[in-house]
Amino acid sequence: MMAGQERRDRSSTGEDASAGKGASEAAEDSLLARFAAIVGARHVLCDAGDIAGHLVERRGLYTGATRAVVRPGSVAEVSAVLALASETGTPIVPQGGNTGLVGGQIPFEHGREIILSLSRLDAIRSVDRVGGTLTAEAGVTLRAVQEAAEGVGHIFPLSLASEGTCQIGGNLATNAGGMQVLAYGNARDLCLGLEVVLADGRVWNGLRALRKDNTGYDLRDLFIGSEGTLGVITAAVLRLFPSPGEKVSAFVGLEQLDAVAQLYGRARSAFGSGLTRFELLPRIGVDLVLKHMDDARDPLASAHPWYAMIEVSHGQAGGASPAPGNDLRDTSQAGAAEAMLLQVLETTLADGIATDGTLAASGPQEQALWDIREGMSDVQSREGGSIKNDVAVPVADVPAFITEADRRMAALVPGCRPVPFGHFGDGNIHYNILQPVDMARDAFIARWDEVCGVVNEVVHAFGGTISAEHGIGRMKRHLMAEIKDPVELALMRSVKATFDPKNILNPGKVV
């Protein structure tokens, strides 16, 4: 268990240790039987082997306990489960694909919470090609949504390393980001309407596929990013975009960190919203990928301290080209994206901003380039302990932030290995720190709060945020009082109390 996480709740559950124990067990059995009457006995998982995969966070930082995993198969069943939970005061932890990185989907260790798995709500209810929308239930995986969009000549641009496992309900509950936020926005920007089951079992049907609806408070935006603490998302209307007719990717080597900002400025000016991805990679991260990922190859002939990965999208397959992802400004001819990206690279090389670069010549080459970026998170675990930070600062301040954070880390933990990488175009950097090679993993991880505290100080100095896309969950809840204005935090607590007065929805998370 990581240092500094929520303390295990060791308080008494109120039962007498002897005579009262039987009555408590009987009451628990009765509650589980009532859940089984709603969803079916085979969808109330109690066996240790069946529930084990629901109890551990993917990085192993949190391991919880539960009496059962309840798996409803319809919105009506979710409603009935929450109504029963409200009646009995049973705390509920909503869970999608269990890919979250801040422990928001993991129950606490006391075992009194019930996990509500949304995985059986896995239907794509409708696809509207003309309107550019898709209505999916919460348990549909992100990849399944992407494939359904592709089936009608569109894209759903949310893209994450876990897209084969993560589910749409969780993506929205955490306001997931990913590599194309630069052009298309976060999950919040890709959602038009929601269906949500409230803490008392009532269902709010907000599945409206409207681009404009100026009729009062926007409840949708309250639930998106609330991490299951205000309601349970059961379905969503998602925005689709026409598939681009042309996509081109480049891998660029740079000698100076400041040069990344210069290259980004050139690319943004040249391509406008056609610049769909702009990622920053350090050499240490590339080396880790080459060391630990099968078939990975260094894209350039020599090593460079920093790299930028660029994707430019242009045009619509078979038709006109609406933004975003198509603003190439001065031309609409076929092949324009490749020609212009090549021109930008040539000028930056000539000006000394970049020192080398390559364009992907085929689909497989393009995928191989992006595999380097997508594998950068997972390979770090093979080097031992890794303390991870998901932060954002203003784009122009990214180089200075990394420089200062590196300086502070070198003083705090001599020999540690920072691996800063991520979404340069929107200022979101995953500032991860690997253990020194001569330090034991547990000794390094024990300093998690100390290390993150220093990183957070640097983030604050640059006017940034300690959570750009992963959320708050359990990991960062204790920091909310430090990072939020007291008025803002009071308003958040008031919203929580209004939507969940009995505090049964994911208690102990976010606020």
PDB file of N, CA and C in Angstrom, residues 180-238:
ATOM      1  N   GLN A 180      -5.389  13.586 -27.978  1.00  0.00           N
ATOM      2  CA  GLN A 180      -5.983  14.466 -28.977  1.00  0.00           C
ATOM      3  C   GLN A 180      -6.814  15.592 -28.356  1.00  0.00           C
ATOM      4  N   VAL A 181      -6.599  15.843 -27.073  1.00  0.00           N
ATOM      5  CA  VAL A 181      -7.273  16.963 -26.416  1.00  0.00           C
ATOM      6  C   VAL A 181      -6.951  18.273 -27.122  1.00  0.00           C
ATOM      7  N   LEU A 182      -5.735  18.373 -27.635  1.00  0.00           N
ATOM      8  CA  LEU A 182      -5.288  19.574 -28.327  1.00  0.00           C
ATOM      9  C   LEU A 182      -6.280  20.029 -29.383  1.00  0.00           C
ATOM     10  N   ALA A 183      -6.853  19.089 -30.138  1.00  0.00           N
ATOM     11  CA  ALA A 183      -7.769  19.437 -31.227  1.00  0.00           C
ATOM     12  C   ALA A 183      -9.230  19.235 -30.871  1.00  0.00           C
ATOM     13  N   TYR A 184      -9.529  18.228 -30.042  1.00  0.00           N
ATOM     14  CA  TYR A 184     -10.923  17.836 -29.837  1.00  0.00           C
ATOM     15  C   TYR A 184     -11.442  18.051 -28.421  1.00  0.00           C
ATOM     16  N   GLY A 185     -10.549  18.277 -27.455  1.00  0.00           N
ATOM     17  CA  GLY A 185     -10.992  18.497 -26.098  1.00  0.00           C
ATOM     18  C   GLY A 185     -11.029  17.226 -25.262  1.00  0.00           C
ATOM     19  N   ASN A 186     -11.337  17.399 -23.964  1.00  0.00           N
ATOM     20  CA  ASN A 186     -11.478  16.282 -23.027  1.00  0.00           C
ATOM     21  C   ASN A 186     -12.782  15.539 -23.273  1.00  0.00           C
ATOM     22  N   ALA A 187     -12.996  14.486 -22.472  1.00  0.00           N
ATOM     23  CA  ALA A 187     -14.241  13.727 -22.567  1.00  0.00           C
ATOM     24  C   ALA A 187     -15.451  14.642 -22.412  1.00  0.00           C
ATOM     25  N   ARG A 188     -15.347  15.639 -21.562  1.00  0.00           N
ATOM     26  CA  ARG A 188     -16.440  16.589 -21.352  1.00  0.00           C
ATOM     27  C   ARG A 188     -16.853  17.257 -22.668  1.00  0.00           C
ATOM     28  N   ASP A 189     -15.871  17.587 -23.486  1.00  0.00           N
ATOM     29  CA  ASP A 189     -16.142  18.263 -24.747  1.00  0.00           C
ATOM     30  C   ASP A 189     -16.709  17.329 -25.806  1.00  0.00           C
ATOM     31  N   LEU A 190     -16.614  16.034 -25.566  1.00  0.00           N
ATOM     32  CA  LEU A 190     -17.065  15.045 -26.536  1.00  0.00           C
ATOM     33  C   LEU A 190     -18.412  14.446 -26.167  1.00  0.00           C
ATOM     34  N   CYS A 191     -19.068  14.996 -25.156  1.00  0.00           N
ATOM     35  CA  CYS A 191     -20.347  14.473 -24.680  1.00  0.00           C
ATOM     36  C   CYS A 191     -21.430  15.539 -24.799  1.00  0.00           C
ATOM     37  N   LEU A 192     -22.557  15.154 -25.384  1.00  0.00           N
ATOM     38  CA  LEU A 192     -23.695  16.067 -25.520  1.00  0.00           C
ATOM     39  C   LEU A 192     -24.765  15.834 -24.467  1.00  0.00           C
ATOM     40  N   GLY A 193     -24.958  14.611 -24.063  1.00  0.00           N
ATOM     41  CA  GLY A 193     -26.023  14.310 -23.105  1.00  0.00           C
ATOM     42  C   GLY A 193     -25.715  13.078 -22.284  1.00  0.00           C
ATOM     43  N   LEU A 194     -26.377  12.958 -21.132  1.00  0.00           N
ATOM     44  CA  LEU A 194     -26.145  11.850 -20.209  1.00  0.00           C
ATOM     45  C   LEU A 194     -27.458  11.255 -19.707  1.00  0.00           C
ATOM     46  N   GLU A 195     -27.367  10.006 -19.342  1.00  0.00           N
ATOM     47  CA  GLU A 195     -28.391   9.338 -18.527  1.00  0.00           C
ATOM     48  C   GLU A 195     -27.690   8.971 -17.225  1.00  0.00           C
ATOM     49  N   VAL A 196     -28.277   9.377 -16.088  1.00  0.00           N
ATOM     50  CA  VAL A 196     -27.623   9.199 -14.791  1.00  0.00           C
ATOM     51  C   VAL A 196     -28.629   8.680 -13.776  1.00  0.00           C
ATOM     52  N   VAL A 197     -28.211   7.695 -12.997  1.00  0.00           N
ATOM     53  CA  VAL A 197     -29.009   7.229 -11.865  1.00  0.00           C
ATOM     54  C   VAL A 197     -28.495   7.915 -10.613  1.00  0.00           C
ATOM     55  N   LEU A 198     -29.421   8.553  -9.891  1.00  0.00           N
ATOM     56  CA  LEU A 198     -29.050   9.318  -8.700  1.00  0.00           C
ATOM     57  C   LEU A 198     -28.936   8.411  -7.481  1.00  0.00           C
ATOM     58  N   ALA A 199     -28.434   8.970  -6.392  1.00  0.00           N
ATOM     59  CA  ALA A 199     -28.155   8.183  -5.193  1.00  0.00           C
ATOM     60  C   ALA A 199     -29.393   7.495  -4.640  1.00  0.00           C
ATOM     61  N   ASP A 200     -30.585   8.095  -4.833  1.00  0.00           N
ATOM     62  CA  ASP A 200     -31.804   7.492  -4.297  1.00  0.00           C
ATOM     63  C   ASP A 200     -32.502   6.595  -5.304  1.00  0.00           C
ATOM     64  N   GLY A 201     -31.887   6.389  -6.470  1.00  0.00           N
ATOM     65  CA  GLY A 201     -32.461   5.500  -7.469  1.00  0.00           C
ATOM     66  C   GLY A 201     -33.225   6.194  -8.573  1.00  0.00           C
ATOM     67  N   ARG A 202     -33.491   7.479  -8.442  1.00  0.00           N
ATOM     68  CA  ARG A 202     -34.160   8.187  -9.529  1.00  0.00           C
ATOM     69  C   ARG A 202     -33.253   8.251 -10.751  1.00  0.00           C
ATOM     70  N   VAL A 203     -33.868   8.269 -11.929  1.00  0.00           N
ATOM     71  CA  VAL A 203     -33.111   8.310 -13.181  1.00  0.00           C
ATOM     72  C   VAL A 203     -33.301   9.670 -13.836  1.00  0.00           C
ATOM     73  N   TRP A 204     -32.186  10.337 -14.111  1.00  0.00           N
ATOM     74  CA  TRP A 204     -32.253  11.581 -14.883  1.00  0.00           C
ATOM     75  C   TRP A 204     -31.959  11.253 -16.337  1.00  0.00           C
ATOM     76  N   ASN A 205     -32.917  11.491 -17.203  1.00  0.00           N
ATOM     77  CA  ASN A 205     -32.722  11.239 -18.630  1.00  0.00           C
ATOM     78  C   ASN A 205     -32.328  12.549 -19.307  1.00  0.00           C
ATOM     79  N   GLY A 206     -31.047  12.729 -19.471  1.00  0.00           N
ATOM     80  CA  GLY A 206     -30.531  13.904 -20.165  1.00  0.00           C
ATOM     81  C   GLY A 206     -29.863  13.538 -21.472  1.00  0.00           C
ATOM     82  N   LEU A 207     -30.360  12.466 -22.118  1.00  0.00           N
ATOM     83  CA  LEU A 207     -29.756  11.988 -23.364  1.00  0.00           C
ATOM     84  C   LEU A 207     -30.218  12.829 -24.546  1.00  0.00           C
ATOM     85  N   ARG A 208     -29.825  14.086 -24.539  1.00  0.00           N
ATOM     86  CA  ARG A 208     -30.194  14.996 -25.617  1.00  0.00           C
ATOM     87  C   ARG A 208     -29.009  15.210 -26.549  1.00  0.00           C
ATOM     88  N   ALA A 209     -29.242  15.020 -27.826  1.00  0.00           N
ATOM     89  CA  ALA A 209     -28.180  15.166 -28.827  1.00  0.00           C
ATOM     90  C   ALA A 209     -28.178  16.579 -29.387  1.00  0.00           C
ATOM     91  N   LEU A 210     -28.198  17.567 -28.495  1.00  0.00           N
ATOM     92  CA  LEU A 210     -28.296  18.957 -28.912  1.00  0.00           C
ATOM     93  C   LEU A 210     -26.948  19.653 -28.773  1.00  0.00           C
ATOM     94  N   ARG A 211     -26.585  20.432 -29.781  1.00  0.00           N
ATOM     95  CA  ARG A 211     -25.367  21.227 -29.710  1.00  0.00           C
ATOM     96  C   ARG A 211     -25.607  22.507 -28.907  1.00  0.00           C
ATOM     97  N   LYS A 212     -26.863  22.929 -28.854  1.00  0.00           N
ATOM     98  CA  LYS A 212     -27.224  24.122 -28.092  1.00  0.00           C
ATOM     99  C   LYS A 212     -28.436  23.817 -27.225  1.00  0.00           C
ATOM    100  N   ASP A 213     -28.338  24.115 -25.939  1.00  0.00           N
ATOM    101  CA  ASP A 213     -29.459  23.945 -25.014  1.00  0.00           C
ATOM    102  C   ASP A 213     -29.225  24.878 -23.843  1.00  0.00           C
ATOM    103  N   ASN A 214     -29.771  26.064 -23.925  1.00  0.00           N
ATOM    104  CA  ASN A 214     -29.493  27.121 -22.956  1.00  0.00           C
ATOM    105  C   ASN A 214     -30.659  27.273 -21.985  1.00  0.00           C
ATOM    106  N   THR A 215     -31.020  26.146 -21.340  1.00  0.00           N
ATOM    107  CA  THR A 215     -32.206  26.145 -20.473  1.00  0.00           C
ATOM    108  C   THR A 215     -31.824  25.874 -19.028  1.00  0.00           C
ATOM    109  N   GLY A 216     -31.019  26.744 -18.477  1.00  0.00           N
ATOM    110  CA  GLY A 216     -30.723  26.620 -17.058  1.00  0.00           C
ATOM    111  C   GLY A 216     -29.399  25.938 -16.772  1.00  0.00           C
ATOM    112  N   TYR A 217     -29.254  25.462 -15.545  1.00  0.00           N
ATOM    113  CA  TYR A 217     -28.006  24.848 -15.096  1.00  0.00           C
ATOM    114  C   TYR A 217     -27.670  23.633 -15.955  1.00  0.00           C
ATOM    115  N   ASP A 218     -26.398  23.458 -16.244  1.00  0.00           N
ATOM    116  CA  ASP A 218     -25.955  22.317 -17.043  1.00  0.00           C
ATOM    117  C   ASP A 218     -25.600  21.165 -16.114  1.00  0.00           C
ATOM    118  N   LEU A 219     -26.570  20.309 -15.853  1.00  0.00           N
ATOM    119  CA  LEU A 219     -26.354  19.184 -14.948  1.00  0.00           C
ATOM    120  C   LEU A 219     -25.328  18.205 -15.510  1.00  0.00           C
ATOM    121  N   ARG A 220     -25.298  18.096 -16.832  1.00  0.00           N
ATOM    122  CA  ARG A 220     -24.340  17.178 -17.458  1.00  0.00           C
ATOM    123  C   ARG A 220     -22.928  17.447 -16.956  1.00  0.00           C
ATOM    124  N   ASP A 221     -22.544  18.713 -16.928  1.00  0.00           N
ATOM    125  CA  ASP A 221     -21.174  19.040 -16.553  1.00  0.00           C
ATOM    126  C   ASP A 221     -20.887  18.787 -15.082  1.00  0.00           C
ATOM    127  N   LEU A 222     -21.911  18.695 -14.252  1.00  0.00           N
ATOM    128  CA  LEU A 222     -21.685  18.330 -12.856  1.00  0.00           C
ATOM    129  C   LEU A 222     -21.273  16.864 -12.731  1.00  0.00           C
ATOM    130  N   PHE A 223     -21.937  16.011 -13.506  1.00  0.00           N
ATOM    131  CA  PHE A 223     -21.667  14.579 -13.386  1.00  0.00           C
ATOM    132  C   PHE A 223     -20.360  14.186 -14.069  1.00  0.00           C
ATOM    133  N   ILE A 224     -20.033  14.840 -15.175  1.00  0.00           N
ATOM    134  CA  ILE A 224     -18.773  14.537 -15.851  1.00  0.00           C
ATOM    135  C   ILE A 224     -17.621  15.024 -14.970  1.00  0.00           C
ATOM    136  N   GLY A 225     -16.722  14.134 -14.658  1.00  0.00           N
ATOM    137  CA  GLY A 225     -15.595  14.473 -13.795  1.00  0.00           C
ATOM    138  C   GLY A 225     -15.866  14.334 -12.312  1.00  0.00           C
ATOM    139  N   SER A 226     -17.068  13.896 -11.934  1.00  0.00           N
ATOM    140  CA  SER A 226     -17.395  13.779 -10.508  1.00  0.00           C
ATOM    141  C   SER A 226     -16.961  12.449  -9.894  1.00  0.00           C
ATOM    142  N   GLU A 227     -16.419  11.551 -10.709  1.00  0.00           N
ATOM    143  CA  GLU A 227     -15.859  10.280 -10.243  1.00  0.00           C
ATOM    144  C   GLU A 227     -16.859   9.433  -9.461  1.00  0.00           C
ATOM    145  N   GLY A 228     -18.105   9.450  -9.893  1.00  0.00           N
ATOM    146  CA  GLY A 228     -19.115   8.597  -9.272  1.00  0.00           C
ATOM    147  C   GLY A 228     -19.566   9.043  -7.908  1.00  0.00           C
ATOM    148  N   THR A 229     -19.274  10.275  -7.524  1.00  0.00           N
ATOM    149  CA  THR A 229     -19.661  10.755  -6.195  1.00  0.00           C
ATOM    150  C   THR A 229     -21.001  11.472  -6.186  1.00  0.00           C
ATOM    151  N   LEU A 230     -21.547  11.803  -7.359  1.00  0.00           N
ATOM    152  CA  LEU A 230     -22.826  12.519  -7.437  1.00  0.00           C
ATOM    153  C   LEU A 230     -23.928  11.685  -8.077  1.00  0.00           C
ATOM    154  N   GLY A 231     -23.575  10.716  -8.866  1.00  0.00           N
ATOM    155  CA  GLY A 231     -24.541   9.878  -9.558  1.00  0.00           C
ATOM    156  C   GLY A 231     -23.789   8.853 -10.381  1.00  0.00           C
ATOM    157  N   VAL A 232     -24.522   7.880 -10.902  1.00  0.00           N
ATOM    158  CA  VAL A 232     -23.914   6.815 -11.702  1.00  0.00           C
ATOM    159  C   VAL A 232     -24.314   7.012 -13.159  1.00  0.00           C
ATOM    160  N   ILE A 233     -23.350   7.312 -14.007  1.00  0.00           N
ATOM    161  CA  ILE A 233     -23.609   7.480 -15.435  1.00  0.00           C
ATOM    162  C   ILE A 233     -23.918   6.115 -16.037  1.00  0.00           C
ATOM    163  N   THR A 234     -25.052   6.018 -16.730  1.00  0.00           N
ATOM    164  CA  THR A 234     -25.431   4.742 -17.344  1.00  0.00           C
ATOM    165  C   THR A 234     -25.429   4.790 -18.868  1.00  0.00           C
ATOM    166  N   ALA A 235     -25.458   5.978 -19.455  1.00  0.00           N
ATOM    167  CA  ALA A 235     -25.395   6.098 -20.914  1.00  0.00           C
ATOM    168  C   ALA A 235     -25.033   7.526 -21.273  1.00  0.00           C
ATOM    169  N   ALA A 236     -24.563   7.713 -22.514  1.00  0.00           N
ATOM    170  CA  ALA A 236     -24.143   9.042 -22.947  1.00  0.00           C
ATOM    171  C   ALA A 236     -24.333   9.196 -24.447  1.00  0.00           C
ATOM    172  N   VAL A 237     -24.644  10.425 -24.858  1.00  0.00           N
ATOM    173  CA  VAL A 237     -24.626  10.795 -26.274  1.00  0.00           C
ATOM    174  C   VAL A 237     -23.268  11.412 -26.555  1.00  0.00           C
ATOM    175  N   LEU A 238     -22.518  10.806 -27.458  1.00  0.00           N
ATOM    176  CA  LEU A 238     -21.150  11.215 -27.740  1.00  0.00           C
ATOM    177  C   LEU A 238     -21.043  11.886 -29.101  1.00  0.00           C
TER     178      LEU A 238
END
